[in-house]
PDB file of C-alpha atoms in Angstrom:
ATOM      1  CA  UNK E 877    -180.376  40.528  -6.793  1.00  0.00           C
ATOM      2  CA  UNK E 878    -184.422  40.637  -5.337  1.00  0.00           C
ATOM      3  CA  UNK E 879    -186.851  41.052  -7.466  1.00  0.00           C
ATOM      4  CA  UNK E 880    -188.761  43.757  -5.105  1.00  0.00           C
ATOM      5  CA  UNK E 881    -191.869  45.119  -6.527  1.00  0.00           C
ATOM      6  CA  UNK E 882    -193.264  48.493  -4.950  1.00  0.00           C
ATOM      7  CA  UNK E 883    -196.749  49.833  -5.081  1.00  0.00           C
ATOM      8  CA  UNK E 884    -198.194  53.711  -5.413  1.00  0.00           C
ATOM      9  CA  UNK E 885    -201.344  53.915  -4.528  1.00  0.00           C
ATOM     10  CA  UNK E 886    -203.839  57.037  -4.319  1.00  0.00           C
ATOM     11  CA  UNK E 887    -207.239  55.228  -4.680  1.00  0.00           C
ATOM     12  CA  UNK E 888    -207.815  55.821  -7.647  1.00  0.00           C
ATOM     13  CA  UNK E 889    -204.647  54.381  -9.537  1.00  0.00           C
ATOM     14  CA  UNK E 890    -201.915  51.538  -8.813  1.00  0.00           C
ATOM     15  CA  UNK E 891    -198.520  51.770  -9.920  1.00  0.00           C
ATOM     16  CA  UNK E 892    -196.299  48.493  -9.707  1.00  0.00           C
ATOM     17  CA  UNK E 893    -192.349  49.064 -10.494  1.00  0.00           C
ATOM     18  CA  UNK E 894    -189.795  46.822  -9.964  1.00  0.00           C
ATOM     19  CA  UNK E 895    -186.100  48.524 -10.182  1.00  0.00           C
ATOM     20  CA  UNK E 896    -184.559  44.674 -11.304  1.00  0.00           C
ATOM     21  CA  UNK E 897    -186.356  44.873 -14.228  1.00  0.00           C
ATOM     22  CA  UNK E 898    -185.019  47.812 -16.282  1.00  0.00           C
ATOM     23  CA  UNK E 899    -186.654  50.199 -13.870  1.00  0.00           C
ATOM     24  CA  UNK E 900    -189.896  49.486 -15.409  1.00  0.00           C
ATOM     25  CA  UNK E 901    -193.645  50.347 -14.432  1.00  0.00           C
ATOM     26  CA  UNK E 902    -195.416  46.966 -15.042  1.00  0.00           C
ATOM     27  CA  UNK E 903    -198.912  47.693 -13.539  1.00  0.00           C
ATOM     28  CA  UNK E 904    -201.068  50.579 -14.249  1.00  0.00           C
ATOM     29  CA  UNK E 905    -204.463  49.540 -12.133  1.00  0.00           C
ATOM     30  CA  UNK E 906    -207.777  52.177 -12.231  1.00  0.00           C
ATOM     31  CA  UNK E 907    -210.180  51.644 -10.014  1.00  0.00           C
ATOM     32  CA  UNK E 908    -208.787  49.803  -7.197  1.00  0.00           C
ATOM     33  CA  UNK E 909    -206.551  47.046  -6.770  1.00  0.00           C
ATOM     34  CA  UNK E 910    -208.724  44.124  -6.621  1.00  0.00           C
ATOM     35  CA  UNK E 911    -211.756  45.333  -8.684  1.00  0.00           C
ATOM     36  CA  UNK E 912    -209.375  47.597 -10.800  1.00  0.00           C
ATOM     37  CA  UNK E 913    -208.631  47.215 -15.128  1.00  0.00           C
ATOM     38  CA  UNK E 914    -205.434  46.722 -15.867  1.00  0.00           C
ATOM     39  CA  UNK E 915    -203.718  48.855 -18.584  1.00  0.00           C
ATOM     40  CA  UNK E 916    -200.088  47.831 -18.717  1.00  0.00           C
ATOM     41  CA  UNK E 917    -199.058  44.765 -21.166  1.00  0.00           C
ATOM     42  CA  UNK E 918    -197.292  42.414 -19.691  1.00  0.00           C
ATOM     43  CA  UNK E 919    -195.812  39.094 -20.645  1.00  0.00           C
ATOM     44  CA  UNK E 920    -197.953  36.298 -18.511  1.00  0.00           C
ATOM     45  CA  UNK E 921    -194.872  33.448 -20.158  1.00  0.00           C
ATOM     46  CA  UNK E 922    -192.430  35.165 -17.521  1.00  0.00           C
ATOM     47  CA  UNK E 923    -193.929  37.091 -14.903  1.00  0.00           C
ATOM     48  CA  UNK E 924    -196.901  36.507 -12.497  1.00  0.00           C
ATOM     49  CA  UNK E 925    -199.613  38.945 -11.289  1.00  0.00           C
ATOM     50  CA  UNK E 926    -197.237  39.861  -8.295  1.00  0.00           C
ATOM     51  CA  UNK E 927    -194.923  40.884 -11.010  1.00  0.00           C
ATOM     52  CA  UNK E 928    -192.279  38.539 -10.216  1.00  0.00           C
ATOM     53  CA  UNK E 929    -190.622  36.361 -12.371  1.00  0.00           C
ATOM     54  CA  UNK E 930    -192.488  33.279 -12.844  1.00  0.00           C
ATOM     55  CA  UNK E 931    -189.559  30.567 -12.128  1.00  0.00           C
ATOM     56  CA  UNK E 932    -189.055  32.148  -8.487  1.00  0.00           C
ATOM     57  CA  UNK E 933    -185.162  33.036 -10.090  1.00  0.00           C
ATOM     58  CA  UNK E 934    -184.003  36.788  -9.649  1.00  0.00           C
ATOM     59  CA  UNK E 935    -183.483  38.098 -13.676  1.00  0.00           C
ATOM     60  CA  UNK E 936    -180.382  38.598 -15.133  1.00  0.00           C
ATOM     61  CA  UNK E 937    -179.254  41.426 -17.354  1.00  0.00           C
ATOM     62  CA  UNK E 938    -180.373  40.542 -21.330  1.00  0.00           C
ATOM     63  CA  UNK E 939    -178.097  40.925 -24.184  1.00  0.00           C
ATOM     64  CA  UNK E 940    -177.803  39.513 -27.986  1.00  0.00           C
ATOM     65  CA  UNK E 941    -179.852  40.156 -30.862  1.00  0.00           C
ATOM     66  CA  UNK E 942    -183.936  41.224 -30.754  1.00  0.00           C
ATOM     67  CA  UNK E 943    -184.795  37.516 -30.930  1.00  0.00           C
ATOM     68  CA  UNK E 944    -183.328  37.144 -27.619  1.00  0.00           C
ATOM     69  CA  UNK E 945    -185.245  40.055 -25.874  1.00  0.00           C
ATOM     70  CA  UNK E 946    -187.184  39.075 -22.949  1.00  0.00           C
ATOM     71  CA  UNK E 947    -189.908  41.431 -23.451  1.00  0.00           C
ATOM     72  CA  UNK E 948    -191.844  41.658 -20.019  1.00  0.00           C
ATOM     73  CA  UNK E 949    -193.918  44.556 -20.998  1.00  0.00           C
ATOM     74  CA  UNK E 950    -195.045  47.578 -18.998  1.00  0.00           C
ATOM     75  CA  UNK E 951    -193.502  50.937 -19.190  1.00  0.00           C
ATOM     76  CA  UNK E 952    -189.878  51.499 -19.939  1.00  0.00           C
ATOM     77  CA  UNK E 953    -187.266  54.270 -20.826  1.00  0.00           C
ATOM     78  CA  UNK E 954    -184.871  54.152 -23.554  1.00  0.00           C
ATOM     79  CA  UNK E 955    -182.122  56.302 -25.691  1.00  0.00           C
ATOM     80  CA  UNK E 956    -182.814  57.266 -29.530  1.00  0.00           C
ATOM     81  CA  UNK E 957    -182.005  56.791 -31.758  1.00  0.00           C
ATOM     82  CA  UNK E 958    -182.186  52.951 -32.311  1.00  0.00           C
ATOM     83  CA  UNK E 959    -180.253  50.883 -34.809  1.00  0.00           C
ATOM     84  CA  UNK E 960    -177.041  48.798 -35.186  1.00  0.00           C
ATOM     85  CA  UNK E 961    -174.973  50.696 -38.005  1.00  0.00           C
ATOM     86  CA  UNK E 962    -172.355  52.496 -35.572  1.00  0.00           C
ATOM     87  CA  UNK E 963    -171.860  53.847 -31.830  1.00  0.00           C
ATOM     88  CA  UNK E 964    -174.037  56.880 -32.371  1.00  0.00           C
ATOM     89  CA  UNK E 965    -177.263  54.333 -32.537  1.00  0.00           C
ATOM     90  CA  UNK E 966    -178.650  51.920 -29.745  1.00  0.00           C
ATOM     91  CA  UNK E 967    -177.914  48.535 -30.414  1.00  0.00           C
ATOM     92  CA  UNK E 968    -181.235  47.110 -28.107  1.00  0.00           C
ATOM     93  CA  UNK E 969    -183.387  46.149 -27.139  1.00  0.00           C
ATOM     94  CA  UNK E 970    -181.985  43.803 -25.645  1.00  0.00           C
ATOM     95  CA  UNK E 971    -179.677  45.623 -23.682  1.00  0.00           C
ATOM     96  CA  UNK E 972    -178.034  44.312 -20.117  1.00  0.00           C
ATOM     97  CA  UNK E 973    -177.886  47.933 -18.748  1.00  0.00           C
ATOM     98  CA  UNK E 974    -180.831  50.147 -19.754  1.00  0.00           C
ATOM     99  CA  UNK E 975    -183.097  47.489 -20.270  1.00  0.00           C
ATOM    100  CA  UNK E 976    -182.748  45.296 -18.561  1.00  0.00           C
ATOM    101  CA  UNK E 977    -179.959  45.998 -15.571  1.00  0.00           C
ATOM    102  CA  UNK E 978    -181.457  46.560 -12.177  1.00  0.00           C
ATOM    103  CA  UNK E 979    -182.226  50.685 -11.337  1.00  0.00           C
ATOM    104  CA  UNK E 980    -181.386  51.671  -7.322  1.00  0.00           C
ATOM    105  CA  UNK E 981    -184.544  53.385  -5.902  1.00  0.00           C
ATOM    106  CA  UNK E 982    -184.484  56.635  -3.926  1.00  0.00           C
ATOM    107  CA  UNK E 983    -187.441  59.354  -3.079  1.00  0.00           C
ATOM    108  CA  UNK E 984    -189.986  56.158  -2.597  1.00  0.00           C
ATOM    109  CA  UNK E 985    -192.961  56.741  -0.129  1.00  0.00           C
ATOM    110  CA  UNK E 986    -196.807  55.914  -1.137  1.00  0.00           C
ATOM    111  CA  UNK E 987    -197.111  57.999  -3.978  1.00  0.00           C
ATOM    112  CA  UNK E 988    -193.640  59.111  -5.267  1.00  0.00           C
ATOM    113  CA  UNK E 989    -190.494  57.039  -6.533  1.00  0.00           C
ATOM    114  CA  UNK E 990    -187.114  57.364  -7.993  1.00  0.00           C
ATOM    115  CA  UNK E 991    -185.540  54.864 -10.381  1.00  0.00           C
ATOM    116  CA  UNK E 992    -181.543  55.048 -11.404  1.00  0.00           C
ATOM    117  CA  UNK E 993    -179.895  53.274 -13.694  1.00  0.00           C
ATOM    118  CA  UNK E 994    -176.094  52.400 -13.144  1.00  0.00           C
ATOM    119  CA  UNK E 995    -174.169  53.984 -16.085  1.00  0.00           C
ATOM    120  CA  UNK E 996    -174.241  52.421 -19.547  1.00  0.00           C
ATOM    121  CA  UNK E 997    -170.323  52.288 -21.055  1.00  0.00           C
ATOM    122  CA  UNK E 998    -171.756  52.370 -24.675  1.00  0.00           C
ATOM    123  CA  UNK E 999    -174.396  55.175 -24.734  1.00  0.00           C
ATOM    124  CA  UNK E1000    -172.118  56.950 -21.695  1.00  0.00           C
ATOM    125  CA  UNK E1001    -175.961  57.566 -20.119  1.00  0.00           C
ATOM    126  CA  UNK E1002    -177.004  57.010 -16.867  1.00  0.00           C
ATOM    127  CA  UNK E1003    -181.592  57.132 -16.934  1.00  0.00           C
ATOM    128  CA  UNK E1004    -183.625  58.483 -14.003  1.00  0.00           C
ATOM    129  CA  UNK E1005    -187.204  57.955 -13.870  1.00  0.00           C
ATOM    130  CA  UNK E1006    -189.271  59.401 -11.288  1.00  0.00           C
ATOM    131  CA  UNK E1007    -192.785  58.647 -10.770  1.00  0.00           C
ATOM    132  CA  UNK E1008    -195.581  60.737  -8.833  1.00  0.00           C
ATOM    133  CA  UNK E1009    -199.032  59.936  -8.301  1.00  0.00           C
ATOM    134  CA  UNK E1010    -201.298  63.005  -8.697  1.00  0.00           C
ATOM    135  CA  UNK E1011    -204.684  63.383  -6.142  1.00  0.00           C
ATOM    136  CA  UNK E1012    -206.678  61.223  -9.230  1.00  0.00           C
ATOM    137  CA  UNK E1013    -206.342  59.365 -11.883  1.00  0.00           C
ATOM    138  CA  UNK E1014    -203.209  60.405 -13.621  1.00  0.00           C
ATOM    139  CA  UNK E1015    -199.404  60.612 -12.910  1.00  0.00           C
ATOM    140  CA  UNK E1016    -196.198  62.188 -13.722  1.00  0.00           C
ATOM    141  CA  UNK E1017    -193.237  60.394 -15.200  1.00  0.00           C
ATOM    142  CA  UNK E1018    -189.540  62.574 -15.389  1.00  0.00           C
ATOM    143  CA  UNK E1019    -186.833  61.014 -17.692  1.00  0.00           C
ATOM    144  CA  UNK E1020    -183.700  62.392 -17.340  1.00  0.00           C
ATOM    145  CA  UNK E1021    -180.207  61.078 -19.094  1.00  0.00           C
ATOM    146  CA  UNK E1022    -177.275  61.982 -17.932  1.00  0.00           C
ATOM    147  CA  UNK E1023    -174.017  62.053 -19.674  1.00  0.00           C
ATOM    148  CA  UNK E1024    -171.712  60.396 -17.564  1.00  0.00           C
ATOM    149  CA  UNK E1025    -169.097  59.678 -20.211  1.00  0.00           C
ATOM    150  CA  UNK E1026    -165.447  61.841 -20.593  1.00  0.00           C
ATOM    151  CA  UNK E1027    -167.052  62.452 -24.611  1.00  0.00           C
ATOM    152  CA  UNK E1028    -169.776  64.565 -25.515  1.00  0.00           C
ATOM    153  CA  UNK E1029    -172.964  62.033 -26.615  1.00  0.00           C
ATOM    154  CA  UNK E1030    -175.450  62.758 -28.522  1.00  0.00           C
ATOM    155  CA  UNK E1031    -178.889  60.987 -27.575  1.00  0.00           C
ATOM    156  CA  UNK E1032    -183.106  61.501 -27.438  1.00  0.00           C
ATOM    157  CA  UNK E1033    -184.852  60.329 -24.580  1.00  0.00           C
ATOM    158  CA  UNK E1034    -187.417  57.613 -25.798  1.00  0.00           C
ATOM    159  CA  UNK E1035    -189.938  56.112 -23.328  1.00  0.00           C
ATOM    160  CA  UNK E1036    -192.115  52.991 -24.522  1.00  0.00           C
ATOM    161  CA  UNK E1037    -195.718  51.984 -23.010  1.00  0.00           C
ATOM    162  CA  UNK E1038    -196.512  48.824 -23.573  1.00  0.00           C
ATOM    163  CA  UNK E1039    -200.729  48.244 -24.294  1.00  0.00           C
ATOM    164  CA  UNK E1040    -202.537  45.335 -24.815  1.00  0.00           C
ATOM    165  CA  UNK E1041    -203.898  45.227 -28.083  1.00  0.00           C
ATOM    166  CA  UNK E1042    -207.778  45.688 -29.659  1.00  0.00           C
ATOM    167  CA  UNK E1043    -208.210  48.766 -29.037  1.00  0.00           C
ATOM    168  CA  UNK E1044    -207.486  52.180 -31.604  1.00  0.00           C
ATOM    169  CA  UNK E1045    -204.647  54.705 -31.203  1.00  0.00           C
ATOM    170  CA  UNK E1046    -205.627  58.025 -31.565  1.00  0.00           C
ATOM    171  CA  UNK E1047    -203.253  60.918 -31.264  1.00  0.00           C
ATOM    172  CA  UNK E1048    -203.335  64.769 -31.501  1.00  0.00           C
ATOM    173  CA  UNK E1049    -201.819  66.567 -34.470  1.00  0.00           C
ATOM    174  CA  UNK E1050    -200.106  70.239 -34.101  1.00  0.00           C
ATOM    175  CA  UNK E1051    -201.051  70.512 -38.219  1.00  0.00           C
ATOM    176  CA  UNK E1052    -197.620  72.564 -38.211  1.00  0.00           C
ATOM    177  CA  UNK E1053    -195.500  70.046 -39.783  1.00  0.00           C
ATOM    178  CA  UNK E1054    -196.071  67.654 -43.219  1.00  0.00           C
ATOM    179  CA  UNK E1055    -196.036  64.887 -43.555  1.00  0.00           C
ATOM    180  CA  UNK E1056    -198.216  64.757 -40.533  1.00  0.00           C
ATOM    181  CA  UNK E1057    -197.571  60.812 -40.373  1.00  0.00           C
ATOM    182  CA  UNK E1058    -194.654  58.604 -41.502  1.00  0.00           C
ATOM    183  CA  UNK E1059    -193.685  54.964 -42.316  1.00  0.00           C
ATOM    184  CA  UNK E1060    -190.952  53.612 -40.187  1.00  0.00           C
ATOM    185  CA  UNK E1061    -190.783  50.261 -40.120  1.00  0.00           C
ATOM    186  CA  UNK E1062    -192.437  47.598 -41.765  1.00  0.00           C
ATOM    187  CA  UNK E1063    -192.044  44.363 -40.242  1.00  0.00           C
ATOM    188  CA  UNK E1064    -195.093  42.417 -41.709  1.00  0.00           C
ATOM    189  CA  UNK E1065    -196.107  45.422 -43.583  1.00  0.00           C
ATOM    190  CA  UNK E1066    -197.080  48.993 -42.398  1.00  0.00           C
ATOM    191  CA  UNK E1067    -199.824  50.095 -40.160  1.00  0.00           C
ATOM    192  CA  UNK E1068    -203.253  51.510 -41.489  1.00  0.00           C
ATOM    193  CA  UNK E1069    -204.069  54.938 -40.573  1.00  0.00           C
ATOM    194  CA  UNK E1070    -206.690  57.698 -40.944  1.00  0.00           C
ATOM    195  CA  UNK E1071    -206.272  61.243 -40.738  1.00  0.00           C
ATOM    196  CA  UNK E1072    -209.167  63.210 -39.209  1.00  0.00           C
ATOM    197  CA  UNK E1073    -208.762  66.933 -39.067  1.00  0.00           C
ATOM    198  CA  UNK E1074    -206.662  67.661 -35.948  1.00  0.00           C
ATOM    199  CA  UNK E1075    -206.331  63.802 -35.193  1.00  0.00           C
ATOM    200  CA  UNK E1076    -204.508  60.429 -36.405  1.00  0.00           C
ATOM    201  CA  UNK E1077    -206.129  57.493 -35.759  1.00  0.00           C
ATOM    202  CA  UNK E1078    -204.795  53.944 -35.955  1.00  0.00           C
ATOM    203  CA  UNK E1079    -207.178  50.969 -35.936  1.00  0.00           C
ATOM    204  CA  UNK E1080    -206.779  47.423 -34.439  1.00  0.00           C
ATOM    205  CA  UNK E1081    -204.936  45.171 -37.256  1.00  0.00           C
ATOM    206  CA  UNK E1082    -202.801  42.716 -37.082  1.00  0.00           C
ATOM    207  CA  UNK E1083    -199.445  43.980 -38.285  1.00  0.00           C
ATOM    208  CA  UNK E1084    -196.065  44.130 -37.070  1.00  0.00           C
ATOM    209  CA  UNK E1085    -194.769  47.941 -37.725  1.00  0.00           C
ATOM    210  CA  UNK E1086    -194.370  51.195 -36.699  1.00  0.00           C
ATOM    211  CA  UNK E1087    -195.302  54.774 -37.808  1.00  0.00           C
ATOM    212  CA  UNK E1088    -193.989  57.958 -36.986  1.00  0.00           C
ATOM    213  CA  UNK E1089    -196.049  61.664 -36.050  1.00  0.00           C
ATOM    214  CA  UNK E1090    -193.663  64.575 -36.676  1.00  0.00           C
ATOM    215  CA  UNK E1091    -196.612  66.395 -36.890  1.00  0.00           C
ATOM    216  CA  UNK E1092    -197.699  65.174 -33.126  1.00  0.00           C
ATOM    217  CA  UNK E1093    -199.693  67.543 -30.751  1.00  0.00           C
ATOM    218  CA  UNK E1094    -197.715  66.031 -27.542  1.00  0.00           C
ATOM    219  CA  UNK E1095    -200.349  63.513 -26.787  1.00  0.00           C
ATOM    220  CA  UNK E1096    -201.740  59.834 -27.817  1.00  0.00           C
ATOM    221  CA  UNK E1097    -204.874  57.780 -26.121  1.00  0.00           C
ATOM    222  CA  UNK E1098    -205.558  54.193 -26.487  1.00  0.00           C
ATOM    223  CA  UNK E1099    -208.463  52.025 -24.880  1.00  0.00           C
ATOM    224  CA  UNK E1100    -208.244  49.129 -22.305  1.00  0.00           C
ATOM    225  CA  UNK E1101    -210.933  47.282 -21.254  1.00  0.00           C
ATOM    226  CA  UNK E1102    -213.471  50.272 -20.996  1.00  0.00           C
ATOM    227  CA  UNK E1103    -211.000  52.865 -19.852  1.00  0.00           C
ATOM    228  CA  UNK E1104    -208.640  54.952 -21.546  1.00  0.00           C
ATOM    229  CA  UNK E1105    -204.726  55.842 -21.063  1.00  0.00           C
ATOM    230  CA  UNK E1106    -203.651  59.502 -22.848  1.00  0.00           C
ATOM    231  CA  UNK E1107    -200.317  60.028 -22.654  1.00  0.00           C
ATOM    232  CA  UNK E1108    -198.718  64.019 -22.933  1.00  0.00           C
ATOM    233  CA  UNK E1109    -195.544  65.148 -23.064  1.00  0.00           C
ATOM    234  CA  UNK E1110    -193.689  68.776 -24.597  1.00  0.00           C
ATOM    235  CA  UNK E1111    -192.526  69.253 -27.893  1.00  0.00           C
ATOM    236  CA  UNK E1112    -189.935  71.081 -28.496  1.00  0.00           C
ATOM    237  CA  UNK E1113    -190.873  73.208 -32.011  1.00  0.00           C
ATOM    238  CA  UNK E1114    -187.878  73.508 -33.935  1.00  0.00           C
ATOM    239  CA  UNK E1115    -185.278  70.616 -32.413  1.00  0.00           C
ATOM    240  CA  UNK E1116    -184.535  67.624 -34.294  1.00  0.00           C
ATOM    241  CA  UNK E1117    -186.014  64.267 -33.459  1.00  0.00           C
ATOM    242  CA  UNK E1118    -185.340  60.909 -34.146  1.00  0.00           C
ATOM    243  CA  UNK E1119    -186.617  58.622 -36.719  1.00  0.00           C
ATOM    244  CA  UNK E1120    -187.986  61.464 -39.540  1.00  0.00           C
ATOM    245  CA  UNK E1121    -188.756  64.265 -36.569  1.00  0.00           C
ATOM    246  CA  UNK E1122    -191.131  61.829 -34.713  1.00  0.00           C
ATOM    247  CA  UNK E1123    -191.831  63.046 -31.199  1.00  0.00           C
ATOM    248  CA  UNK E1124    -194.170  60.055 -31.302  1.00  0.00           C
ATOM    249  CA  UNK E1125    -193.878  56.757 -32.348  1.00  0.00           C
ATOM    250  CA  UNK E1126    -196.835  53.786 -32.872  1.00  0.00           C
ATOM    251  CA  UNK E1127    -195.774  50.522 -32.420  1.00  0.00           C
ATOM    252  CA  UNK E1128    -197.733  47.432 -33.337  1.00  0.00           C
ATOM    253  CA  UNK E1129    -197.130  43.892 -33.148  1.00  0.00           C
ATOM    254  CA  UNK E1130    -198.735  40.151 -32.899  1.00  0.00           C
ATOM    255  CA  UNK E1131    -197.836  36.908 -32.651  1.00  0.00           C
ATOM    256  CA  UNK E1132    -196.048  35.268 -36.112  1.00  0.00           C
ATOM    257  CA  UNK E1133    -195.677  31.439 -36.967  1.00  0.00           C
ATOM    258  CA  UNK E1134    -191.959  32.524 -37.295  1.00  0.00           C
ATOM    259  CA  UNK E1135    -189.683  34.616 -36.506  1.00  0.00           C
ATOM    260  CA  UNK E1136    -189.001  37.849 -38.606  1.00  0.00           C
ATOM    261  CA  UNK E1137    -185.457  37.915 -39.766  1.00  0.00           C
ATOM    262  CA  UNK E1138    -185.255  41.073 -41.002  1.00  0.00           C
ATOM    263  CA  UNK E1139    -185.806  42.771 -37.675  1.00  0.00           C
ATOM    264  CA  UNK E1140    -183.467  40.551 -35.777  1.00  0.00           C
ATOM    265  CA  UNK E1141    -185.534  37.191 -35.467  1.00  0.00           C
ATOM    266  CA  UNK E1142    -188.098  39.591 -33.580  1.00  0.00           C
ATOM    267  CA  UNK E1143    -190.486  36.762 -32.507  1.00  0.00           C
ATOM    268  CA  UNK E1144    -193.789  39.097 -30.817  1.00  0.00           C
ATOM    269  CA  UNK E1145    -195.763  37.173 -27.923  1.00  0.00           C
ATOM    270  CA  UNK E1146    -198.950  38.827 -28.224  1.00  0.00           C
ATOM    271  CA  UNK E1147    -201.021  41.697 -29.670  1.00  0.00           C
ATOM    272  CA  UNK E1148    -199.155  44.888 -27.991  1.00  0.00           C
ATOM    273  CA  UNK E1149    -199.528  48.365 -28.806  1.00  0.00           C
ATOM    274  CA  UNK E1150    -197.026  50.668 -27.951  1.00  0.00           C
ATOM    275  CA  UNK E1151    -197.234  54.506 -27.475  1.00  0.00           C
ATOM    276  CA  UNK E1152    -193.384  55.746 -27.640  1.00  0.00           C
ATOM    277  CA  UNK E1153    -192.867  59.348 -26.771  1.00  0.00           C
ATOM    278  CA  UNK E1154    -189.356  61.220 -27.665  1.00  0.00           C
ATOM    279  CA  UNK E1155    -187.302  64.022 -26.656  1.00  0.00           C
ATOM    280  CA  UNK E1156    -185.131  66.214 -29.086  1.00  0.00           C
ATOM    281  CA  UNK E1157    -181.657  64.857 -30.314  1.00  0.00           C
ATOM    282  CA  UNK E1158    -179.427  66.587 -27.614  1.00  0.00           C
ATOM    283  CA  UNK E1159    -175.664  66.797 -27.559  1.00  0.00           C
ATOM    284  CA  UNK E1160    -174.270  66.213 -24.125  1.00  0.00           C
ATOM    285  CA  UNK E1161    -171.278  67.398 -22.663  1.00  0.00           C
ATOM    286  CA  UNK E1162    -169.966  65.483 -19.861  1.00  0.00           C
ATOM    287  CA  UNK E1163    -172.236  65.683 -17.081  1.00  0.00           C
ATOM    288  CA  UNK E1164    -174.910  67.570 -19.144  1.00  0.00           C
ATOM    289  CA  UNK E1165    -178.626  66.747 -18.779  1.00  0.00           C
ATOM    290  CA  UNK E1166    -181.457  66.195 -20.893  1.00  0.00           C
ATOM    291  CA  UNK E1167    -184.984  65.747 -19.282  1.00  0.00           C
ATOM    292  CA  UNK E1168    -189.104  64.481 -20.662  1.00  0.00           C
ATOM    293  CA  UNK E1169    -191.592  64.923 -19.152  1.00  0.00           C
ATOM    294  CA  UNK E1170    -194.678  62.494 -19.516  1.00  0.00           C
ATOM    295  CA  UNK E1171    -197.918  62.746 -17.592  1.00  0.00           C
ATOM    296  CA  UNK E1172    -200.140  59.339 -17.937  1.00  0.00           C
ATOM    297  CA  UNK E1173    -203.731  59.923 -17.198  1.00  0.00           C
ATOM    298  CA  UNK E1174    -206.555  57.663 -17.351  1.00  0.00           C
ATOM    299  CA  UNK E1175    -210.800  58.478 -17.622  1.00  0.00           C
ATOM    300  CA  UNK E1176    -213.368  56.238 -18.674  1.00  0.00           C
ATOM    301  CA  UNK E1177    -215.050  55.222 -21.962  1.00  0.00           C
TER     302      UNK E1177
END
């Protein structure tokens, strides 16, 4: 396996993915390549600023519990929702397919490419993502999971962006739904929040835990450096959603003097913020599709 890395560039933003690596986006440049503020996250302990690994070795595919997760940041896609009580949740990360299993490339040219995964046996899903760079500073990201298994499946699309942290979340609220925010996981304890008319915002803190918007207008900013990355994406009123109907999901995280058992010997390497955006629960027959759109876009200040 080669650990290619290929560039979109429009001028005004630089995509790097690398299909070994879980399909993932791992550089998200504005402003020009050598001049340019990165807003991607991702781990400097394994991969350099080519986005190769740092040992010169092609990856391997990941498995085992979340203590053994090589997190190497960026943007990545996976199925909802997550958990390890039965067959109808996904056991990852890590996960030697999805995650971290190499994606064939199709549709690439200078501004436009197409990421496959091979077909996962336990979720029966096969993951496209397709990236297009727009004429400025934003781009277009399609997820689309296939049912490839001889069973109906039942599965949400659920893409991750992985931010340095420091700087606040703020996200858009529909005020249609209540609770407007919930509590999902509290690995240190749970994330502060404010409510501000139509907005949630989440401050820099050092926590390890995630919240939940039901009540989510389809998009969530966070600040990098003097720029800012808004993510948008459709929700569907009326479908279920993982995880207490959260089209949108908060992550935060830094570095612990141990471990944390309870979530798997989850050991974070850094302050990371990440924005997780969801599709409905959809039931799959074989060969059925479910798709998300999410278009990135960056401005300043």
């Amino acid at each position: 396996m080669v650990t290619d890395v290929h560039w979109l560039d429009n001028g005004v933003l630089r995509l790097g993915v690398v299909p070994a690596l879980g399909g993932r986006l791992l550089s998200l440049v504005h402003g020009g390549a050598e001049a340019g503020v990165e807003l991607l996250w991702r781990n400097p302990a394994v991969l350099g600023d080519d986005l190769r690994p740092l040992d010169g070795r092609d990856p391997v595919p990941n498995s085992g519990r979340m203590g053994d997760w090589v997190n190497y940041g960026g943007d990545k896609t996976w199925p909802a929702p997550q958990g390890w009580d039965g067959p109808e949740q996904w056991a990852g990360p890590p996960d030697p397919v999805l995650d971290s299993g190499p994606f064939s490339v199709s549709g690439l040219s200078g501004t436009a490419i197409t990421l496959t995964s091979a077909v996962d046996p336990r979720t029966g899903l096969r993951l496209t993502r397709e990236f297009t760079l727009g004429s400025g500073a934003s781009y277009t990201l399609r997820l689309t999971a296939e049912n490839c298994a001889e069973r109906p499946v039942r599965w949400a699309l659920w893409n991750v962006t992985q931010l340095p942290g420091g700087g606040a979340v703020t996200a858009g609220l529909a005020s249609v739904r209540t609770p407007a925010v919930v509590e999902l996981v509290a690995g240190t304890g749970n994330p502060k929040y404010t409510v501000d008319g139509a907005t949630v915002v989440v401050p820099p803190q050092d926590v390890v835990g995630k919240l939940g918007v039901p009540d989510t207008a389809g998009w969530v900013s966070c600040g990098v450096s003097g720029v800012t990355l808004t993510l948008s994406f459709d929700v569907e009123s009326g479908a279920e959603y993982p995880d207490a109907g959260s089209p949108l999901e908060i992550w935060l995280e830094h570095p612990l003097p141990a471990p944390i058992a309870e979530l798997g010997d989850l050991d974070p390497p850094a302050r990371i913020v990440e924005l997780e955006a969801l599709g409905p629960l959809t039931t799959l027959a074989p060969g059925e599709k479910t798709s998300l759109t999410v278009t990135g876009t960056v401005s300043e200040g």
